[in-house]
Amino acid sequence: MCELNPHRRIALLICDVPVDAIREKHGDYTRIFRTLLEESLQPINHTRSADSQATFTLEPFDVHTHIYPKGDDYDAMIITEAAATAYEYNQPGKEWIKKLIEYVRYVATEKPRIKIFGVCFGHQVIALAMGGTCVRNTREVSATKLRLNALGKKVYGVESGVLNLHLMNRDHVPTAPPSFHIIVSSNHSPNHGMVRFSQSESSGDAPPLNFRPTDIHILSSQGHPEFTESMMRMLLSARRELLGTEVVDDGQSRAGNQNDGIAVVGKAMWGIMGI
């Protein structure tokens, strides 16, 4: 039965700004993540009656300049990507990363009602906040086929076991923190995404055999569900000198491949929020 007039209030913790070309065409991260949420919500609302359409507000907070939500009247928060290195949080000038890690740990432990989503840098911050590690790894770029394990298939509702997402990372989280479960992997990283269930649903080290999407407390993804082919091509071009011609050309050749960001990851985020 659909919840009548469901509305979700979501805090967006912004950790960086897009490169100029992306910002000029696709907007800042507030607009980019709002588009992800809007487009993934549309097919869900098509199944709901006119008087039970789901809506949301997305409220941005520039955590790079130490701006955070006041109060806890949020249904969820999303931690964005950043060009910064998460594990350098103790380095001079990186105090904002340390504060973000501490804030995420506080919300995760003291405000369990708030769902937490992390993307790329956000995935790494969640790991560091909850007792995991983040280290340098092989660089991964562009649309890539990732492997879902049995739990990942259930979380994302994908029986094929393949999740197609855009990647732009060099650091990774090699293992999951305590109480987290890995759900996605790549050829270069055993942990490309993970979940933590609510305390009432987490007993021991094993994930629950039967769960509802709303039983998930935290979902993180090393891949970028918010990226499109256009964004990836612009980002590869902007980082040609950093990445090198070979990596960029390979990424450009795959940029138009299947992308499950909206249809799979975005849909799962709404399910976790109870929509």
Tab-separated table of N, CA, C and O in Angstrom, residues 92-213:
chain	number	residue	atom	x	y	z
A	92	PRO	N	47.890	18.844	6.820
A	92	PRO	CA	47.543	20.277	6.905
A	92	PRO	C	46.635	20.690	5.747
A	92	PRO	O	46.860	20.295	4.599
A	93	GLY	N	45.622	21.458	6.050
A	93	GLY	CA	44.680	21.920	5.043
A	93	GLY	C	43.563	20.945	4.749
A	93	GLY	O	42.660	21.249	3.964
A	94	LYS	N	43.597	19.773	5.373
A	94	LYS	CA	42.573	18.747	5.139
A	94	LYS	C	41.649	18.593	6.343
A	94	LYS	O	40.969	17.567	6.491
A	95	GLU	N	41.606	19.616	7.177
A	95	GLU	CA	40.784	19.527	8.383
A	95	GLU	C	39.315	19.291	8.059
A	95	GLU	O	38.589	18.658	8.826
A	96	TRP	N	38.882	19.796	6.899
A	96	TRP	CA	37.475	19.636	6.527
A	96	TRP	C	37.124	18.167	6.315
A	96	TRP	O	35.992	17.746	6.601
A	97	ILE	N	38.101	17.373	5.842
A	97	ILE	CA	37.841	15.938	5.653
A	97	ILE	C	37.702	15.249	7.009
A	97	ILE	O	36.809	14.418	7.206
A	98	LYS	N	38.575	15.603	7.938
A	98	LYS	CA	38.502	15.011	9.276
A	98	LYS	C	37.163	15.345	9.941
A	98	LYS	O	36.534	14.481	10.555
A	99	LYS	N	36.724	16.592	9.789
A	99	LYS	CA	35.441	16.986	10.380
A	99	LYS	C	34.297	16.221	9.730
A	99	LYS	O	33.352	15.802	10.415
A	100	LEU	N	34.371	16.013	8.403
A	100	LEU	CA	33.329	15.266	7.701
A	100	LEU	C	33.286	13.826	8.199
A	100	LEU	O	32.199	13.275	8.427
A	101	ILE	N	34.443	13.207	8.351
A	101	ILE	CA	34.495	11.833	8.855
A	101	ILE	C	33.853	11.752	10.235
A	101	ILE	O	33.059	10.848	10.525
A	102	GLU	N	34.170	12.700	11.085
A	102	GLU	CA	33.604	12.714	12.431
A	102	GLU	C	32.095	12.931	12.399
A	102	GLU	O	31.349	12.315	13.176
A	103	TYR	N	31.637	13.781	11.495
A	103	TYR	CA	30.201	14.046	11.382
A	103	TYR	C	29.451	12.806	10.901
A	103	TYR	O	28.390	12.461	11.438
A	104	VAL	N	30.001	12.136	9.900
A	104	VAL	CA	29.359	10.922	9.379
A	104	VAL	C	29.294	9.854	10.475
A	104	VAL	O	28.275	9.175	10.627
A	105	ARG	N	30.370	9.712	11.239
A	105	ARG	CA	30.372	8.742	12.337
A	105	ARG	C	29.278	9.087	13.363
A	105	ARG	O	28.565	8.204	13.844
A	106	TYR	N	29.130	10.373	13.657
A	106	TYR	CA	28.114	10.815	14.615
A	106	TYR	C	26.710	10.500	14.118
A	106	TYR	O	25.902	9.923	14.849
A	107	VAL	N	26.433	10.853	12.866
A	107	VAL	CA	25.089	10.610	12.326
A	107	VAL	C	24.800	9.112	12.260
A	107	VAL	O	23.713	8.656	12.613
A	108	ALA	N	25.787	8.334	11.817
A	108	ALA	CA	25.592	6.891	11.668
A	108	ALA	C	25.303	6.210	13.003
A	108	ALA	O	24.508	5.261	13.073
A	109	THR	N	25.943	6.680	14.065
A	109	THR	CA	25.794	6.022	15.363
A	109	THR	C	24.698	6.634	16.227
A	109	THR	O	24.034	5.913	16.979
A	110	GLU	N	24.498	7.938	16.118
A	110	GLU	CA	23.549	8.616	16.999
A	110	GLU	C	22.204	8.927	16.343
A	110	GLU	O	21.232	9.193	17.043
A	111	LYS	N	22.144	8.918	15.028
A	111	LYS	CA	20.912	9.246	14.305
A	111	LYS	C	20.578	8.136	13.316
A	111	LYS	O	20.536	8.340	12.105
A	112	PRO	N	20.346	6.920	13.799
A	112	PRO	CA	20.163	5.768	12.894
A	112	PRO	C	18.933	5.868	11.999
A	112	PRO	O	18.835	5.125	11.021
A	113	ARG	N	18.022	6.793	12.294
A	113	ARG	CA	16.842	6.951	11.446
A	113	ARG	C	17.212	7.542	10.097
A	113	ARG	O	16.512	7.323	9.088
A	114	ILE	N	18.326	8.285	10.037
A	114	ILE	CA	18.743	8.956	8.810
A	114	ILE	C	19.499	7.971	7.917
A	114	ILE	O	20.517	7.421	8.317
A	115	LYS	N	18.999	7.754	6.718
A	115	LYS	CA	19.695	6.900	5.759
A	115	LYS	C	20.927	7.642	5.234
A	115	LYS	O	20.893	8.867	5.039
A	116	ILE	N	21.998	6.909	4.983
A	116	ILE	CA	23.243	7.518	4.528
A	116	ILE	C	23.673	6.875	3.209
A	116	ILE	O	23.738	5.645	3.101
A	117	PHE	N	23.962	7.725	2.228
A	117	PHE	CA	24.458	7.272	0.927
A	117	PHE	C	25.789	7.966	0.643
A	117	PHE	O	25.919	9.170	0.877
A	118	GLY	N	26.751	7.211	0.139
A	118	GLY	CA	28.045	7.787	-0.200
A	118	GLY	C	28.462	7.393	-1.599
A	118	GLY	O	28.301	6.239	-1.995
A	119	VAL	N	29.005	8.353	-2.355
A	119	VAL	CA	29.443	8.115	-3.730
A	119	VAL	C	30.930	8.410	-3.847
A	119	VAL	O	31.371	9.518	-3.532
A	120	CYS	N	31.719	7.433	-4.284
A	120	CYS	CA	33.153	7.563	-4.532
A	120	CYS	C	33.874	8.085	-3.282
A	120	CYS	O	34.090	7.340	-2.337
A	121	PHE	N	34.258	9.334	-3.238
A	121	PHE	CA	34.859	9.921	-2.047
A	121	PHE	C	33.946	9.715	-0.841
A	121	PHE	O	34.417	9.434	0.267
A	122	GLY	N	32.629	9.831	-1.053
A	122	GLY	CA	31.678	9.610	0.035
A	122	GLY	C	31.720	8.179	0.544
A	122	GLY	O	31.584	7.927	1.749
A	123	HIS	N	31.886	7.220	-0.360
A	123	HIS	CA	32.050	5.809	-0.007
A	123	HIS	C	33.288	5.627	0.868
A	123	HIS	O	33.266	4.912	1.882
A	124	GLN	N	34.366	6.296	0.507
A	124	GLN	CA	35.614	6.195	1.258
A	124	GLN	C	35.505	6.863	2.624
A	124	GLN	O	36.021	6.353	3.627
A	125	VAL	N	34.816	7.997	2.688
A	125	VAL	CA	34.609	8.691	3.957
A	125	VAL	C	33.796	7.823	4.916
A	125	VAL	O	34.103	7.735	6.115
A	126	ILE	N	32.757	7.184	4.396
A	126	ILE	CA	31.959	6.290	5.234
A	126	ILE	C	32.831	5.183	5.814
A	126	ILE	O	32.746	4.856	7.002
A	127	ALA	N	33.691	4.604	4.977
A	127	ALA	CA	34.571	3.531	5.444
A	127	ALA	C	35.473	4.025	6.571
A	127	ALA	O	35.612	3.363	7.612
A	128	LEU	N	36.093	5.185	6.395
A	128	LEU	CA	36.987	5.722	7.413
A	128	LEU	C	36.226	6.087	8.687
A	128	LEU	O	36.734	5.910	9.798
A	129	ALA	N	34.999	6.578	8.532
A	129	ALA	CA	34.204	6.953	9.695
A	129	ALA	C	33.804	5.750	10.532
A	129	ALA	O	33.664	5.850	11.759
A	130	MET	N	33.638	4.605	9.873
A	130	MET	CA	33.079	3.443	10.550
A	130	MET	C	34.109	2.352	10.847
A	130	MET	O	33.756	1.222	11.152
A	131	GLY	N	35.396	2.699	10.786
A	131	GLY	CA	36.431	1.763	11.193
A	131	GLY	C	37.131	1.024	10.083
A	131	GLY	O	37.890	0.079	10.346
A	132	GLY	N	36.929	1.447	8.849
A	132	GLY	CA	37.590	0.816	7.714
A	132	GLY	C	38.812	1.593	7.274
A	132	GLY	O	39.251	2.536	7.937
A	133	THR	N	39.370	1.209	6.134
A	133	THR	CA	40.554	1.867	5.598
A	133	THR	C	40.320	2.315	4.162
A	133	THR	O	39.406	1.848	3.488
A	134	CYS	N	41.164	3.208	3.714
A	134	CYS	CA	41.146	3.669	2.323
A	134	CYS	C	42.594	3.792	1.877
A	134	CYS	O	43.420	4.379	2.599
A	135	VAL	N	42.927	3.220	0.715
A	135	VAL	CA	44.311	3.210	0.247
A	135	VAL	C	44.365	3.482	-1.256
A	135	VAL	O	43.354	3.424	-1.953
A	136	ARG	N	45.559	3.742	-1.758
A	136	ARG	CA	45.775	3.954	-3.181
A	136	ARG	C	45.611	2.631	-3.927
A	136	ARG	O	45.965	1.568	-3.421
A	137	ASN	N	45.087	2.701	-5.153
A	137	ASN	CA	44.808	1.501	-5.928
A	137	ASN	C	45.050	1.803	-7.404
A	137	ASN	O	45.486	2.896	-7.768
A	138	THR	N	44.746	0.857	-8.256
A	138	THR	CA	44.813	1.063	-9.699
A	138	THR	C	43.714	2.018	-10.147
A	138	THR	O	42.581	1.944	-9.660
A	139	ARG	N	44.027	2.899	-11.069
A	139	ARG	CA	43.025	3.862	-11.539
A	139	ARG	C	41.939	3.156	-12.354
A	139	ARG	O	42.222	2.277	-13.170
A	140	GLU	N	40.686	3.568	-12.134
A	140	GLU	CA	39.536	3.032	-12.871
A	140	GLU	C	38.732	4.195	-13.424
A	140	GLU	O	38.453	5.160	-12.707
A	141	VAL	N	38.338	4.113	-14.695
A	141	VAL	CA	37.594	5.202	-15.308
A	141	VAL	C	36.501	4.658	-16.225
A	141	VAL	O	36.550	3.527	-16.676
A	142	SER	N	35.497	5.489	-16.434
A	142	SER	CA	34.460	5.314	-17.453
A	142	SER	C	33.485	4.167	-17.146
A	142	SER	O	33.543	3.532	-16.089
A	143	ALA	N	32.565	3.940	-18.074
A	143	ALA	CA	31.521	2.925	-17.897
A	143	ALA	C	32.163	1.544	-17.791
A	143	ALA	O	32.897	1.124	-18.676
A	144	THR	N	31.858	0.845	-16.698
A	144	THR	CA	32.523	-0.413	-16.384
A	144	THR	C	31.515	-1.428	-15.866
A	144	THR	O	30.602	-1.076	-15.123
A	145	LYS	N	31.716	-2.684	-16.237
A	145	LYS	CA	30.884	-3.764	-15.706
A	145	LYS	C	31.432	-4.203	-14.356
A	145	LYS	O	32.584	-4.627	-14.257
A	146	LEU	N	30.597	-4.096	-13.343
A	146	LEU	CA	30.964	-4.503	-11.991
A	146	LEU	C	30.212	-5.782	-11.634
A	146	LEU	O	29.152	-6.068	-12.190
A	147	ARG	N	30.752	-6.530	-10.685
A	147	ARG	CA	30.147	-7.802	-10.279
A	147	ARG	C	29.369	-7.647	-8.983
A	147	ARG	O	29.899	-7.124	-7.991
A	148	LEU	N	28.126	-8.103	-9.009
A	148	LEU	CA	27.303	-8.143	-7.806
A	148	LEU	C	27.367	-9.538	-7.201
A	148	LEU	O	27.221	-10.531	-7.918
A	149	ASN	N	27.573	-9.626	-5.888
A	149	ASN	CA	27.471	-10.923	-5.239
A	149	ASN	C	26.004	-11.211	-4.929
A	149	ASN	O	25.107	-10.453	-5.328
A	150	ALA	N	25.734	-12.305	-4.214
A	150	ALA	CA	24.342	-12.691	-3.946
A	150	ALA	C	23.589	-11.608	-3.193
A	150	ALA	O	22.426	-11.308	-3.501
A	151	LEU	N	24.243	-10.988	-2.210
A	151	LEU	CA	23.590	-9.912	-1.461
A	151	LEU	C	23.384	-8.697	-2.354
A	151	LEU	O	22.331	-8.051	-2.302
A	152	GLY	N	24.380	-8.379	-3.180
A	152	GLY	CA	24.257	-7.242	-4.088
A	152	GLY	C	23.105	-7.395	-5.061
A	152	GLY	O	22.415	-6.424	-5.389
A	153	LYS	N	22.876	-8.611	-5.541
A	153	LYS	CA	21.750	-8.867	-6.440
A	153	LYS	C	20.438	-8.519	-5.755
A	153	LYS	O	19.525	-7.958	-6.372
A	154	LYS	N	20.326	-8.854	-4.460
A	154	LYS	CA	19.097	-8.565	-3.717
A	154	LYS	C	18.948	-7.064	-3.457
A	154	LYS	O	17.859	-6.506	-3.588
A	155	VAL	N	20.048	-6.431	-3.077
A	155	VAL	CA	19.989	-4.996	-2.780
A	155	VAL	C	19.574	-4.194	-4.010
A	155	VAL	O	18.725	-3.299	-3.943
A	156	TYR	N	20.150	-4.546	-5.171
A	156	TYR	CA	19.894	-3.784	-6.389
A	156	TYR	C	18.831	-4.401	-7.290
A	156	TYR	O	18.452	-3.791	-8.296
A	157	GLY	N	18.358	-5.586	-6.953
A	157	GLY	CA	17.320	-6.214	-7.759
A	157	GLY	C	17.788	-6.567	-9.158
A	157	GLY	O	17.019	-6.450	-10.118
A	158	VAL	N	19.040	-7.009	-9.288
A	158	VAL	CA	19.621	-7.335	-10.590
A	158	VAL	C	20.023	-8.804	-10.590
A	158	VAL	O	21.019	-9.183	-9.970
A	159	GLU	N	19.266	-9.630	-11.265
A	159	GLU	CA	19.524	-11.069	-11.265
A	159	GLU	C	20.757	-11.444	-12.072
A	159	GLU	O	21.401	-12.465	-11.827
A	160	SER	N	21.121	-10.618	-13.052
A	160	SER	CA	22.258	-10.951	-13.914
A	160	SER	C	23.582	-10.942	-13.175
A	160	SER	O	24.554	-11.559	-13.613
A	161	GLY	N	23.640	-10.221	-12.060
A	161	GLY	CA	24.877	-10.114	-11.318
A	161	GLY	C	25.849	-9.094	-11.873
A	161	GLY	O	27.001	-9.015	-11.436
A	162	VAL	N	25.397	-8.276	-12.829
A	162	VAL	CA	26.251	-7.248	-13.429
A	162	VAL	C	25.643	-5.872	-13.175
A	162	VAL	O	24.459	-5.645	-13.418
A	163	LEU	N	26.471	-4.960	-12.690
A	163	LEU	CA	26.065	-3.574	-12.473
A	163	LEU	C	26.976	-2.695	-13.314
A	163	LEU	O	28.203	-2.761	-13.195
A	164	ASN	N	26.394	-1.869	-14.173
A	164	ASN	CA	27.157	-1.005	-15.073
A	164	ASN	C	27.163	0.430	-14.537
A	164	ASN	O	26.107	1.066	-14.473
A	165	LEU	N	28.345	0.912	-14.164
A	165	LEU	CA	28.443	2.268	-13.627
A	165	LEU	C	29.675	2.980	-14.179
A	165	LEU	O	30.668	2.345	-14.537
A	166	HIS	N	29.613	4.307	-14.193
A	166	HIS	CA	30.774	5.114	-14.530
A	166	HIS	C	31.715	5.173	-13.330
A	166	HIS	O	31.263	5.358	-12.191
A	167	LEU	N	33.003	5.041	-13.585
A	167	LEU	CA	34.012	5.094	-12.539
A	167	LEU	C	34.988	6.233	-12.801
A	167	LEU	O	35.256	6.583	-13.944
A	168	MET	N	35.504	6.798	-11.715
A	168	MET	CA	36.590	7.769	-11.801
A	168	MET	C	37.280	7.763	-10.440
A	168	MET	O	37.023	8.586	-9.573
A	169	ASN	N	38.139	6.769	-10.239
A	169	ASN	CA	38.780	6.628	-8.944
A	169	ASN	C	40.164	6.013	-9.066
A	169	ASN	O	40.460	5.276	-9.999
A	170	ARG	N	40.988	6.336	-8.081
A	170	ARG	CA	42.284	5.689	-7.927
A	170	ARG	C	42.405	5.085	-6.531
A	170	ARG	O	43.043	4.066	-6.340
A	171	ASP	N	41.799	5.735	-5.545
A	171	ASP	CA	41.778	5.182	-4.194
A	171	ASP	C	40.612	4.208	-4.067
A	171	ASP	O	39.656	4.264	-4.845
A	172	HIS	N	40.691	3.333	-3.069
A	172	HIS	CA	39.582	2.418	-2.846
A	172	HIS	C	39.569	1.955	-1.393
A	172	HIS	O	40.497	2.220	-0.621
A	173	VAL	N	38.489	1.278	-1.036
A	173	VAL	CA	38.305	0.707	0.295
A	173	VAL	C	38.521	-0.798	0.154
A	173	VAL	O	37.662	-1.502	-0.371
A	174	PRO	N	39.676	-1.324	0.574
A	174	PRO	CA	39.981	-2.732	0.301
A	174	PRO	C	39.072	-3.730	1.010
A	174	PRO	O	38.807	-4.806	0.480
A	175	THR	N	38.623	-3.386	2.208
A	175	THR	CA	37.719	-4.265	2.956
A	175	THR	C	36.594	-3.434	3.545
A	175	THR	O	36.698	-2.215	3.651
A	176	ALA	N	35.548	-4.096	3.951
A	176	ALA	CA	34.418	-3.392	4.556
A	176	ALA	C	34.669	-3.180	6.048
A	176	ALA	O	35.271	-4.029	6.710
A	177	PRO	N	34.207	-2.064	6.606
A	177	PRO	CA	34.326	-1.852	8.050
A	177	PRO	C	33.463	-2.869	8.812
A	177	PRO	O	32.592	-3.514	8.217
A	178	PRO	N	33.662	-3.013	10.115
A	178	PRO	CA	32.811	-3.900	10.912
A	178	PRO	C	31.336	-3.558	10.731
A	178	PRO	O	30.977	-2.377	10.664
A	179	SER	N	30.516	-4.570	10.628
A	179	SER	CA	29.049	-4.488	10.473
A	179	SER	C	28.603	-4.126	9.061
A	179	SER	O	27.410	-4.041	8.797
A	180	PHE	N	29.553	-3.920	8.140
A	180	PHE	CA	29.212	-3.657	6.742
A	180	PHE	C	29.377	-4.931	5.922
A	180	PHE	O	30.149	-5.817	6.271
A	181	HIS	N	28.657	-4.975	4.795
A	181	HIS	CA	28.733	-6.124	3.903
A	181	HIS	C	29.021	-5.638	2.487
A	181	HIS	O	28.338	-4.758	1.964
A	182	ILE	N	30.052	-6.201	1.860
A	182	ILE	CA	30.394	-5.857	0.482
A	182	ILE	C	29.336	-6.425	-0.461
A	182	ILE	O	28.878	-7.555	-0.287
A	183	ILE	N	28.940	-5.639	-1.461
A	183	ILE	CA	27.925	-6.101	-2.415
A	183	ILE	C	28.383	-6.001	-3.866
A	183	ILE	O	27.783	-6.612	-4.748
A	184	VAL	N	29.439	-5.232	-4.130
A	184	VAL	CA	29.906	-5.018	-5.502
A	184	VAL	C	31.428	-5.112	-5.545
A	184	VAL	O	32.106	-4.672	-4.616
A	185	SER	N	31.968	-5.654	-6.643
A	185	SER	CA	33.419	-5.692	-6.815
A	185	SER	C	33.772	-5.431	-8.282
A	185	SER	O	32.919	-5.541	-9.164
A	186	SER	N	35.027	-5.083	-8.523
A	186	SER	CA	35.530	-4.888	-9.880
A	186	SER	C	36.771	-5.751	-10.070
A	186	SER	O	37.230	-6.425	-9.137
A	187	ASN	N	37.349	-5.698	-11.240
A	187	ASN	CA	38.579	-6.447	-11.493
A	187	ASN	C	39.739	-5.944	-10.653
A	187	ASN	O	40.717	-6.671	-10.430
A	188	HIS	N	39.642	-4.702	-10.182
A	188	HIS	CA	40.754	-4.097	-9.450
A	188	HIS	C	40.464	-3.857	-7.977
A	188	HIS	O	41.378	-3.472	-7.243
A	189	SER	N	39.222	-4.039	-7.563
A	189	SER	CA	38.880	-3.788	-6.163
A	189	SER	C	37.814	-4.766	-5.690
A	189	SER	O	36.770	-4.905	-6.335
A	190	PRO	N	38.055	-5.435	-4.553
A	190	PRO	CA	37.055	-6.370	-4.024
A	190	PRO	C	35.852	-5.663	-3.418
A	190	PRO	O	34.811	-6.282	-3.193
A	191	ASN	N	35.992	-4.361	-3.156
A	191	ASN	CA	34.904	-3.621	-2.512
A	191	ASN	C	34.579	-2.375	-3.322
A	191	ASN	O	35.199	-1.332	-3.159
A	192	HIS	N	33.571	-2.500	-4.193
A	192	HIS	CA	33.123	-1.346	-4.977
A	192	HIS	C	31.790	-0.818	-4.482
A	192	HIS	O	31.165	0.037	-5.119
A	193	GLY	N	31.348	-1.328	-3.358
A	193	GLY	CA	30.103	-0.875	-2.775
A	193	GLY	C	29.764	-1.752	-1.586
A	193	GLY	O	30.129	-2.935	-1.552
A	194	MET	N	29.065	-1.182	-0.610
A	194	MET	CA	28.766	-1.934	0.597
A	194	MET	C	27.500	-1.402	1.258
A	194	MET	O	27.040	-0.293	0.964
A	195	VAL	N	26.947	-2.212	2.152
A	195	VAL	CA	25.744	-1.824	2.888
A	195	VAL	C	25.932	-2.125	4.365
A	195	VAL	O	26.714	-2.990	4.755
A	196	ARG	N	25.205	-1.387	5.149
A	196	ARG	CA	25.091	-1.659	6.586
A	196	ARG	C	23.606	-1.683	6.908
A	196	ARG	O	22.871	-0.750	6.563
A	197	PHE	N	23.170	-2.730	7.542
A	197	PHE	CA	21.769	-2.840	7.919
A	197	PHE	C	21.537	-2.153	9.261
A	197	PHE	O	22.471	-1.931	10.036
A	198	SER	N	20.286	-1.803	9.512
A	198	SER	CA	19.944	-1.206	10.796
A	198	SER	C	20.301	-2.183	11.906
A	198	SER	O	20.351	-3.394	11.699
A	199	GLN	N	20.565	-1.652	13.081
A	199	GLN	CA	21.013	-2.494	14.186
A	199	GLN	C	20.036	-3.615	14.493
A	199	GLN	O	20.433	-4.732	14.828
A	200	SER	N	18.757	-3.337	14.350
A	200	SER	CA	17.750	-4.357	14.640
A	200	SER	C	17.800	-5.500	13.643
A	200	SER	O	17.320	-6.600	13.903
A	201	GLU	N	18.380	-5.236	12.471
A	201	GLU	CA	18.442	-6.263	11.433
A	201	GLU	C	19.824	-6.909	11.340
A	201	GLU	O	20.035	-7.809	10.550
A	202	SER	N	20.791	-6.399	12.121
A	202	SER	CA	22.157	-6.903	12.044
A	202	SER	C	22.475	-7.755	13.266
A	202	SER	O	22.583	-7.240	14.369
A	203	SER	N	22.590	-9.041	13.077
A	203	SER	CA	22.961	-9.931	14.163
A	203	SER	C	24.166	-10.749	13.718
A	203	SER	O	24.099	-11.519	12.763
A	204	GLY	N	25.305	-10.530	14.404
A	204	GLY	CA	26.506	-11.239	14.014
A	204	GLY	C	27.105	-10.685	12.734
A	204	GLY	O	26.855	-9.559	12.341
A	205	ASP	N	27.929	-11.508	12.086
A	205	ASP	CA	28.637	-11.070	10.887
A	205	ASP	C	27.858	-11.318	9.606
A	205	ASP	O	28.176	-10.768	8.563
A	206	ALA	N	26.862	-12.173	9.645
A	206	ALA	CA	26.133	-12.540	8.438
A	206	ALA	C	25.018	-11.549	8.151
A	206	ALA	O	24.336	-11.096	9.072
A	207	PRO	N	24.800	-11.202	6.874
A	207	PRO	CA	23.675	-10.311	6.545
A	207	PRO	C	22.366	-11.059	6.733
A	207	PRO	O	22.335	-12.295	6.688
A	208	PRO	N	21.268	-10.363	6.964
A	208	PRO	CA	19.979	-11.039	7.108
A	208	PRO	C	19.596	-11.755	5.820
A	208	PRO	O	19.869	-11.271	4.719
A	209	LEU	N	18.986	-12.915	5.945
A	209	LEU	CA	18.597	-13.686	4.768
A	209	LEU	C	17.447	-13.025	4.027
A	209	LEU	O	17.410	-12.996	2.804
A	210	ASN	N	16.512	-12.499	4.771
A	210	ASN	CA	15.362	-11.811	4.184
A	210	ASN	C	15.303	-10.400	4.751
A	210	ASN	O	15.304	-10.224	5.970
A	211	PHE	N	15.273	-9.436	3.870
A	211	PHE	CA	15.231	-8.052	4.337
A	211	PHE	C	14.426	-7.212	3.365
A	211	PHE	O	14.265	-7.548	2.192
A	212	ARG	N	13.932	-6.113	3.881
A	212	ARG	CA	13.261	-5.103	3.071
A	212	ARG	C	14.283	-4.008	2.751
A	212	ARG	O	15.230	-3.811	3.507
A	213	PRO	N	14.100	-3.295	1.660
A	213	PRO	CA	15.032	-2.195	1.364
A	213	PRO	C	15.175	-1.220	2.533
A	213	PRO	O	16.280	-0.722	2.782
